[in-house]
Coordinates of C-alpha atoms and ligand atoms in Angstrom, one line a residue:
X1 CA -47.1 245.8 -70.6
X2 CA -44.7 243.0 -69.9
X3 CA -45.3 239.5 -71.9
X4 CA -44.9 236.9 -69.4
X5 CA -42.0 235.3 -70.4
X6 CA -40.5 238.8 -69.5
X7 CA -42.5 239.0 -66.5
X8 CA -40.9 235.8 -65.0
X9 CA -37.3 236.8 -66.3
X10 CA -37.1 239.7 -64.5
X11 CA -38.6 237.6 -60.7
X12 CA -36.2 235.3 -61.3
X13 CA -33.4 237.9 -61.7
X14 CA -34.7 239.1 -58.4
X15 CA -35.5 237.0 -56.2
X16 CA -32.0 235.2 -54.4
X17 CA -31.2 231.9 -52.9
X18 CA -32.0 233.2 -49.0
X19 CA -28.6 231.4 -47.7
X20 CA -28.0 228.4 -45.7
X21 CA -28.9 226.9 -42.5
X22 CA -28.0 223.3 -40.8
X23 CA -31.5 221.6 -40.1
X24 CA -31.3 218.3 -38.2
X25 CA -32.3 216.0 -40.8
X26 CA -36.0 214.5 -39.2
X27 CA -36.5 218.3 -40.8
X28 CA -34.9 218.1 -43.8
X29 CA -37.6 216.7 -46.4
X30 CA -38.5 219.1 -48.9
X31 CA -35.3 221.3 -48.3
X32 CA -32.9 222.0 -51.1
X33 CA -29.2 220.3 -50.1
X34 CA -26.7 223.6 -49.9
X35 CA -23.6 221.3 -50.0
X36 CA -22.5 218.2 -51.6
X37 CA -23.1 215.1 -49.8
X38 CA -19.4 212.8 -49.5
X39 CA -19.5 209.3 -48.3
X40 CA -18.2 209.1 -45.0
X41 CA -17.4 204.9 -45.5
X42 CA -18.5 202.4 -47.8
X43 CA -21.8 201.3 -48.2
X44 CA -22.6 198.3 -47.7
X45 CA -19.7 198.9 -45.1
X46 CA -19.2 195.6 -44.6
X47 CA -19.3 192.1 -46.9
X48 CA -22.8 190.8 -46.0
X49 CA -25.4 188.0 -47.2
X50 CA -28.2 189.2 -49.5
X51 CA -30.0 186.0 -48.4
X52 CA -30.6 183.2 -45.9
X53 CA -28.4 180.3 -46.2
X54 CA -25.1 178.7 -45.8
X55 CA -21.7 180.4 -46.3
X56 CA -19.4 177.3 -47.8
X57 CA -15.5 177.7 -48.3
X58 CA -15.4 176.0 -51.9
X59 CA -17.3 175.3 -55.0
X60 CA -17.5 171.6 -53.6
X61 CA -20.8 170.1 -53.5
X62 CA -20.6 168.4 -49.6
X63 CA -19.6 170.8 -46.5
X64 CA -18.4 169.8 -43.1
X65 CA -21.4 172.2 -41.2
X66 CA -19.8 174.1 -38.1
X67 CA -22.0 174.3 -35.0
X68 CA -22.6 178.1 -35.0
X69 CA -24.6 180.7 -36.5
X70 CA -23.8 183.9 -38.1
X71 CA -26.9 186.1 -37.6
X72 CA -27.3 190.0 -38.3
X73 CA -24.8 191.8 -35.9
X74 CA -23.0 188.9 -35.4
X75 CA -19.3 189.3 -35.6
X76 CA -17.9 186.2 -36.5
X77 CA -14.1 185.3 -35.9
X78 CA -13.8 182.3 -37.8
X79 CA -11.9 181.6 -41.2
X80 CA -13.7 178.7 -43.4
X81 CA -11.8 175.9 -44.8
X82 CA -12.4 174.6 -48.0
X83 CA -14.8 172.0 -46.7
X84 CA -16.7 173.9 -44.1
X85 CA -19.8 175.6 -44.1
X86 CA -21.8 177.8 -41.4
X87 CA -25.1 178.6 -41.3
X88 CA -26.1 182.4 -41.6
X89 CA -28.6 185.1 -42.4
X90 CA -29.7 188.3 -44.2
X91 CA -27.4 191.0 -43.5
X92 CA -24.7 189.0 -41.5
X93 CA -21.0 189.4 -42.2
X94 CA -19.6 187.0 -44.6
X95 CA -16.7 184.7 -42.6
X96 CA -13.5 185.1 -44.1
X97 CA -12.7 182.2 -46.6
X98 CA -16.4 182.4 -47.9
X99 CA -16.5 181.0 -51.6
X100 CA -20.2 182.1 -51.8
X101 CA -23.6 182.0 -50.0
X102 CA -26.0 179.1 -50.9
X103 CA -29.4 179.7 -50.1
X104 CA -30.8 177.6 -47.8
X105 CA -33.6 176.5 -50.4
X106 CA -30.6 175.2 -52.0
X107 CA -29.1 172.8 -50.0
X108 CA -29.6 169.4 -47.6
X109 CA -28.3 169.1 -44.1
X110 CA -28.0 165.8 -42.4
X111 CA -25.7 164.3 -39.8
X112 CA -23.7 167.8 -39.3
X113 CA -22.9 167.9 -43.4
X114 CA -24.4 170.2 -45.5
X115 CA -25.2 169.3 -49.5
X116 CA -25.9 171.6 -52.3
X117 CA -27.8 170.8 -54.8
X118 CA -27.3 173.7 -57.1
X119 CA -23.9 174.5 -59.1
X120 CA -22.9 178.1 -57.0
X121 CA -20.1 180.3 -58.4
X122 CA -17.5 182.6 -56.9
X123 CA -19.3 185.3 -54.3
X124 CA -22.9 184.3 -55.3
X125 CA -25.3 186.0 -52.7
X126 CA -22.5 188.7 -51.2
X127 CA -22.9 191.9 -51.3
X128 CA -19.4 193.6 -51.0
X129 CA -18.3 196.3 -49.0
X130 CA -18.6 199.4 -51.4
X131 CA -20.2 197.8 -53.5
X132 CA -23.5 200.7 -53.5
X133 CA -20.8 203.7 -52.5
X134 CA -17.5 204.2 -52.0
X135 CA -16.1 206.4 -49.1
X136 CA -15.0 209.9 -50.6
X137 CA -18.0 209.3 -53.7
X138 CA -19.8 212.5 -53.9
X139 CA -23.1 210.4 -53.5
X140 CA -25.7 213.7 -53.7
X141 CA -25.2 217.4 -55.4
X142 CA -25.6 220.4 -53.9
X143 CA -29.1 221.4 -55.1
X144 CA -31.3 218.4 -54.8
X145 CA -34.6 218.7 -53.3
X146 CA -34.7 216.1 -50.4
X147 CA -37.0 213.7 -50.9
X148 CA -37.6 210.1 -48.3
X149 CA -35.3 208.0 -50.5
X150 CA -32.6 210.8 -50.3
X151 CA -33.2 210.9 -46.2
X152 CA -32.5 207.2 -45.9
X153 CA -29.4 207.8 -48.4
X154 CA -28.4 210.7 -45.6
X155 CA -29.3 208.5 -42.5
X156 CA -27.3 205.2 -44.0
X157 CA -24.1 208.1 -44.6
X158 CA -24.5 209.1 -41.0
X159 CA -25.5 212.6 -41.6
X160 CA -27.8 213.7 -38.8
X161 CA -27.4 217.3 -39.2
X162 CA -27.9 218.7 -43.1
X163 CA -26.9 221.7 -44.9
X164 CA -29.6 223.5 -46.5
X165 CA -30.8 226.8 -48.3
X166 CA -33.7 228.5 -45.9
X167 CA -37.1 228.3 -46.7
X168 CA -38.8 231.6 -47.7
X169 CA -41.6 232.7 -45.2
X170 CA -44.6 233.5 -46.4
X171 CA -47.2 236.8 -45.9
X172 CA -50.4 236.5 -46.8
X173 CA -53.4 239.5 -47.5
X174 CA -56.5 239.0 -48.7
X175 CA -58.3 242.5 -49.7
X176 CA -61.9 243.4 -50.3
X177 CA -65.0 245.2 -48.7
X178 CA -67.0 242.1 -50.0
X179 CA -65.3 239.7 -48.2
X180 CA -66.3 237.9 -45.1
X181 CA -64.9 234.6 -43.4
X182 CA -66.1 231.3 -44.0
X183 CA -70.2 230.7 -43.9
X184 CA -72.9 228.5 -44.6
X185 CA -75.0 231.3 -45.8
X186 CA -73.6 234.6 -47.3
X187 CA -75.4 237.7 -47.4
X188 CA -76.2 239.5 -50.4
X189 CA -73.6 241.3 -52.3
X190 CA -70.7 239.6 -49.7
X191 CA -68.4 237.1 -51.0
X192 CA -66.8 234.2 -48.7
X193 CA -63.0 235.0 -48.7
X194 CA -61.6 231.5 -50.2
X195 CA -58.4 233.3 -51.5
X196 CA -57.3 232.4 -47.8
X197 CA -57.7 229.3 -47.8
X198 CA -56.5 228.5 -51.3
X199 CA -53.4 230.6 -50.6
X200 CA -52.3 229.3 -47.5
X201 CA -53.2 225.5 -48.5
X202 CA -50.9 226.4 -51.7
X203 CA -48.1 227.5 -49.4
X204 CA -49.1 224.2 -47.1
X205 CA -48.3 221.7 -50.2
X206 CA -45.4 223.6 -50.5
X207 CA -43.7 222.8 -47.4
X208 CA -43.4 226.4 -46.7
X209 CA -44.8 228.7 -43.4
X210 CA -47.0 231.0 -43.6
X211 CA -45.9 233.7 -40.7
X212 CA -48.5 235.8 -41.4
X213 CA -52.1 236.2 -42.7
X214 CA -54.8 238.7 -42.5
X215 CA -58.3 239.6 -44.3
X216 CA -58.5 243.5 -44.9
X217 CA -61.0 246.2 -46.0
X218 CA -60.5 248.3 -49.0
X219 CA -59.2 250.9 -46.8
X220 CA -55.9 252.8 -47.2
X221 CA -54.9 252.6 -43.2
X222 CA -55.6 249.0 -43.1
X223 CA -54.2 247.8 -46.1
X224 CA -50.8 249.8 -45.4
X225 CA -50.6 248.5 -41.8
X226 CA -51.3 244.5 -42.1
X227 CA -48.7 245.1 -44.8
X228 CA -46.1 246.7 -42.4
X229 CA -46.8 243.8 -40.2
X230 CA -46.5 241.3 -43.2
X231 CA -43.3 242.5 -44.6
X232 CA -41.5 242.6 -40.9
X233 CA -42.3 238.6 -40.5
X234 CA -41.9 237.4 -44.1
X235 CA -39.8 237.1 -46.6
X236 CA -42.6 237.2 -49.6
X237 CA -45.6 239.4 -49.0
X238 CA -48.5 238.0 -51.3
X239 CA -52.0 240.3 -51.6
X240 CA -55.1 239.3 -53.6
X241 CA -57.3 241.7 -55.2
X242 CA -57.4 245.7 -55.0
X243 CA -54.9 245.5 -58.0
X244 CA -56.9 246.7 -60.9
X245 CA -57.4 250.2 -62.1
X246 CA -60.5 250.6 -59.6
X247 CA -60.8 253.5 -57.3
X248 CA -61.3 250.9 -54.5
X249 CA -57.8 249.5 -56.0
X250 CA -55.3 251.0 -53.1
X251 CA -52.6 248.4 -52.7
X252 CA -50.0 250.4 -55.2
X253 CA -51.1 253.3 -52.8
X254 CA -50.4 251.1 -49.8
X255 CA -47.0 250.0 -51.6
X256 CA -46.4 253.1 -52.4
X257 CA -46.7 254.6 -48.4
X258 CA -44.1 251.9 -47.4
X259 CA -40.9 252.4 -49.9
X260 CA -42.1 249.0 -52.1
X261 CA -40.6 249.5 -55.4
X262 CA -42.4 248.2 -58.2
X263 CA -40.8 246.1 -60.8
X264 CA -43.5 245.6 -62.8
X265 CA -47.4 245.7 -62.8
X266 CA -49.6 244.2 -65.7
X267 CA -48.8 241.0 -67.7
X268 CA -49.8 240.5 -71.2
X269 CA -52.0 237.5 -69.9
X270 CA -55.1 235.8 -68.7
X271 CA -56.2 235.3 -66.4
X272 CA -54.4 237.9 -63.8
X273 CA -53.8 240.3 -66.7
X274 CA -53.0 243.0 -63.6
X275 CA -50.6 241.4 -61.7
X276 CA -47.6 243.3 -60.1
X277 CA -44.4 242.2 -58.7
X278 CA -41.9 244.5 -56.5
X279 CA -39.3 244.3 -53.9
X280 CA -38.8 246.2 -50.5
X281 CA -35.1 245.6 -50.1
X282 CA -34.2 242.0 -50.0
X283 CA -38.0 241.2 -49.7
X284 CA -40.9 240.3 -52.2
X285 CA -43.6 241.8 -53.1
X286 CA -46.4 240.0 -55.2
X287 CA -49.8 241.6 -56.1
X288 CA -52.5 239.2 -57.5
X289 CA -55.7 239.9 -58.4
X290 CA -58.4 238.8 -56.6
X291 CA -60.3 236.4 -59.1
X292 CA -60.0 233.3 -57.5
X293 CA -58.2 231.1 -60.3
X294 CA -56.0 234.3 -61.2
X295 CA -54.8 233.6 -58.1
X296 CA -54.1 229.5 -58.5
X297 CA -52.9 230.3 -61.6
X298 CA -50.2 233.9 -60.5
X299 CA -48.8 231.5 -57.2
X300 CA -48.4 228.3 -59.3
X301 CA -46.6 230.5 -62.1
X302 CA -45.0 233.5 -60.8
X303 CA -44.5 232.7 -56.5
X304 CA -43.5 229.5 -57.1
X305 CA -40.7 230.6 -59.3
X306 CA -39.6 233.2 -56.9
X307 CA -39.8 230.2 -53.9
X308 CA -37.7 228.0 -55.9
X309 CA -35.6 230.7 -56.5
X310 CA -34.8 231.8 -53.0
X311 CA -34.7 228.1 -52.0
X312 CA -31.8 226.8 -54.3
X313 CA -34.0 225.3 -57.5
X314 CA -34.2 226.2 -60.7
X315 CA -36.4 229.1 -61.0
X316 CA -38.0 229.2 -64.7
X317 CA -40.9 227.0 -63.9
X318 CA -42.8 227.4 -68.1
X319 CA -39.5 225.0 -68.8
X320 CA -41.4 222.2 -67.6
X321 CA -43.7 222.1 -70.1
X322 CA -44.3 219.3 -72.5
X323 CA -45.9 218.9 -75.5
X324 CA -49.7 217.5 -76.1
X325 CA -52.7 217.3 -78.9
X326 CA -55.1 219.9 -78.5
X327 CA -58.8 218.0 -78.2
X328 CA -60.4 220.9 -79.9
X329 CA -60.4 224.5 -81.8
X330 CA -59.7 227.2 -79.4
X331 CA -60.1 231.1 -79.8
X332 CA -58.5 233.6 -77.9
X333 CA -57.4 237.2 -78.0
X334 CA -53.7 237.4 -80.1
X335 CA -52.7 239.9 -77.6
X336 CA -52.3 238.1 -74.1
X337 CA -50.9 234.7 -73.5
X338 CA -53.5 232.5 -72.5
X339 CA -53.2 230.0 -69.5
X340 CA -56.0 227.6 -70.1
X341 CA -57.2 225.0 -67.9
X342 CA -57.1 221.7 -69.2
X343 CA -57.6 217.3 -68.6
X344 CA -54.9 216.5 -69.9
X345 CA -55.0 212.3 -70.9
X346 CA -52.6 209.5 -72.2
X347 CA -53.9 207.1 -74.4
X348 CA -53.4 203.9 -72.2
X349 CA -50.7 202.4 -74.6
X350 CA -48.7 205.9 -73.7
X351 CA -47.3 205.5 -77.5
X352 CA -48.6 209.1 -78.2
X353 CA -48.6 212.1 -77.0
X354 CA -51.2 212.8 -74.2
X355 CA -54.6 214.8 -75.5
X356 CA -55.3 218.0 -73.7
X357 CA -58.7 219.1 -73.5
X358 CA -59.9 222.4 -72.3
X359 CA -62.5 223.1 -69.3
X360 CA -65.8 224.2 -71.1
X361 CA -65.9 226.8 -67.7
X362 CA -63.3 229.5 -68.8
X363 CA -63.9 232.6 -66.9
X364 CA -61.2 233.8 -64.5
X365 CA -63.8 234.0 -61.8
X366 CA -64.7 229.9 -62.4
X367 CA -62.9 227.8 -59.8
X368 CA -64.5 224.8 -60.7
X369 CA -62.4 225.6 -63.8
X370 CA -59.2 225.2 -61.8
X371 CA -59.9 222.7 -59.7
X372 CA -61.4 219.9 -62.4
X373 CA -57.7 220.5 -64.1
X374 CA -54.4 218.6 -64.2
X375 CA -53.0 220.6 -66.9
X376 CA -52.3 224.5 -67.8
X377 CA -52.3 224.6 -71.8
X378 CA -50.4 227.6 -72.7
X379 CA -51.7 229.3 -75.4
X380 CA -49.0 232.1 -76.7
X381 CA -49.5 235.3 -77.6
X382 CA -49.4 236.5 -81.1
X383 CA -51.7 233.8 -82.0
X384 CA -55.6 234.3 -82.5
X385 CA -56.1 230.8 -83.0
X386 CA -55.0 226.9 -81.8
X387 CA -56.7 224.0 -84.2
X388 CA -57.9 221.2 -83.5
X389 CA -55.1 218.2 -83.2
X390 CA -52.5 220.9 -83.0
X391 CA -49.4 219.9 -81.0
X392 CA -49.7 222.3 -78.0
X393 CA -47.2 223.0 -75.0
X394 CA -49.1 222.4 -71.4
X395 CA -47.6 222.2 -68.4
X396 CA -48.6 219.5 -65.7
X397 CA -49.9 220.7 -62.6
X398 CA -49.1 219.1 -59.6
X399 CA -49.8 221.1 -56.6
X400 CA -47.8 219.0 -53.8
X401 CA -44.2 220.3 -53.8
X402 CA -42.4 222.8 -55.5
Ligands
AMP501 P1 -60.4 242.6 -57.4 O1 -59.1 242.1 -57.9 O2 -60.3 243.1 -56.0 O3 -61.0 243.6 -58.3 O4 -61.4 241.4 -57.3 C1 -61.8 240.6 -58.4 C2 -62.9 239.7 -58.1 O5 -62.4 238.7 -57.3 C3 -64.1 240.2 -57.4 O6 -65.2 239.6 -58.0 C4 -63.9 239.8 -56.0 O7 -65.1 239.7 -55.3 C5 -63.2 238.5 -56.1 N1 -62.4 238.4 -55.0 C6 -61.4 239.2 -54.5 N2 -60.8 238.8 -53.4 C7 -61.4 237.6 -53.2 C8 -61.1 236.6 -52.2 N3 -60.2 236.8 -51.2 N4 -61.8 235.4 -52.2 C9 -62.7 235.2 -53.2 N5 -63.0 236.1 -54.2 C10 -62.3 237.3 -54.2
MG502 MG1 -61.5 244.2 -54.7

């Protein structure tokens, strides 16, 4: 059985950057930039006032005051003496000759002269040309997630149109004869099917599609078809449940019907100790099991390392953990790596490390143990034991994004 630092090794070894694509950029957010982004001209790309004011032409104190404005837009065609001065605004080119910009808190106006009151030096209040960016400045990387800051960056650069790696499509199965859609009132023995919904809201805060998604029996035909359909529309195919070692248990059948090669089934973890990951030519194949939190826990670990992957990131997603003070003893099997659910807190000073405390409700089948958390603890394997005040990785769970 496959530790899980092996596990993820060999996804992210598979799974590829799916190649590039131009998107307009009112659909860029959340895309992954697939070439360097080069100033086209300077930014500011002209020499503007950063307030509202007076441009004067000296470091006098007393300005002749021209009759005309110089508002935002405005192209001005005058050259300021020494002793002149001309009103203008936020944003508005600078007149040739300007000394600096006084703000008009700064300053008296009577009889067409203007005073300052204020000792300005050279250039106060302009912002130059270039000043932010130079034309020819590589002023993003290949790589970057776009987020809204980085679309205004694009937008100011005149890029309306950005290159950037595809987004995976997604497949989604949920399998079991227990399972039945959404209810007020179960019957006895069924189970409402809320791997659906948590998988496909996963995917949602992703930013990615689902193309496809369908509830099936534990029944060999039905399972091997909705996956034929899955794996034409998708590029990653996720199941839940029908996994295990259970005669009921038919996907690796299913998988096996349809030319999926395994890579690897069972992890030496918990929860989703029988997790198994394959590929069907350029295409990925993820079996969870069907507990639930397995399931938050195998896409937050495992999928999202292939998605980033196949969308330009980084793909080893356990190298964002960071380190915390364990609230309490904690026993657990030496064999598997445990990911536990956890609060993690600062203490409001943020001087020390944050305190992770572990969800009383630790059963794989608990959701409420999920969804109280902010924090997967990661308890390795080897150990038996974690003490109390230990310094323990976690990793900090945000669900929006990738
Ligand atoms: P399995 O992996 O198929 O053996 O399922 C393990 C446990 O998860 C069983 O208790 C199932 O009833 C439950 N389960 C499986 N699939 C789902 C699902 N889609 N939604 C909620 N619970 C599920
Ligand atoms: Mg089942």
């Amino acid at each position: 059985m496959l530790k899980v630092s092996e596990a993820l090794e060999r996804i992210c070894k598979r799974a590829k950057p799916l190649g590039v694509t131009t998107v307009p950029l009112e659909g860029s957010l959340g895309h992954v930039l697939a070439e360097d982004i080069v100033a086209r001209f300077n930014l500011p790309n002209f020499n503007q006032s950063a307030v509202d004011g007076y441009a004067v032409g000296s470091e006098r104190f007393k300005f002749k005051l021209l009759d005309l404005e110089i508002k935002a837009g405005d192209v001005p065609n005058i050259t300021l003496n020494k002793d002149e001065a001309v009103r203008i605004f936020t944003g508005a080119i600078v007149p040739d000759g300007t000394y600096a910009v006084v703000p008009q808190e700064n300053v008296n106006v009577s009889d067409g002269y203007l005073e300052i009151n204020k000792v300005i030096s050279r250039n106060e209040n302009i912002r130059f040309e270039g000043e932010d960016i130079s034309k020819g400045d590589v002023v993003l990387e290949s790589g970057k997630i776009i987020t809204p800051p980085i679309v205004a960056l694009l937008a100011s650069m005149g890029y309306s149109l950005v290159k950037v790696y595809k987004k995976p499509r997604i497949a989604i199965i949920t399998t079991g004869n227990e399972l039945i859609s959404i209810r007020k009132d179960p019957p006895k023995g069924k189970v409402i099917d809320s791997n659906i919904y948590q998988m496909k809201a996963i995917v949602q805060a992703w930013g990615l599609n689902v193309v496809f998604s369908k509830r099936v029996p534990d029944d060999l035909d039905s399972i091997v078809l909705a996956l034929k359909d899955a794996f034409l529309e998708a590029d990653v195919v996720i199941t839940s449940g029908g996994i295990s070692i259970g005669e009921y248990d038919l996907i690796r059948e299913a998988l096996k019907a349809l030319g999926v090669r395994k890579d690897f089934w069972q992890v030496l973890q918990k929860p989703g100790k029988p997790l198994f990951f394959g590929v069907k030519g350029r295409k990925l194949f993820f079996g969870l099991p069907g507990n639930p939190v397995a399931v938050s826990i195998c896409m937050y670990i495992y999928v999202r390392a292939a998605v980033r992957k196949m969308m330009g990131l980084e793909c080893d997603v356990l190298d964002d953990f960071i380190y915390g003070i364990l609230s309490e003893d904690i026993n657990k099997s030496s064999k598997r790596l445990e990911f536990i659910r956890a609060i993690m807190r600062y203490p409001k000073d943020r001087k020390y490390l944050p305190v992770v405390k572990p969800i009383e409700k630790r059963g794989s089948h608990m959701l409420t143990s999920m969804a109280d958390a902010n924090a997967i603890l990661i308890a390795p394997e080897g150990i038996s034991f974690l003490e109390h005040c230990e310094e323990v990785k976690v990793l900090p769970v945000n669900w929006f994004g990738l």
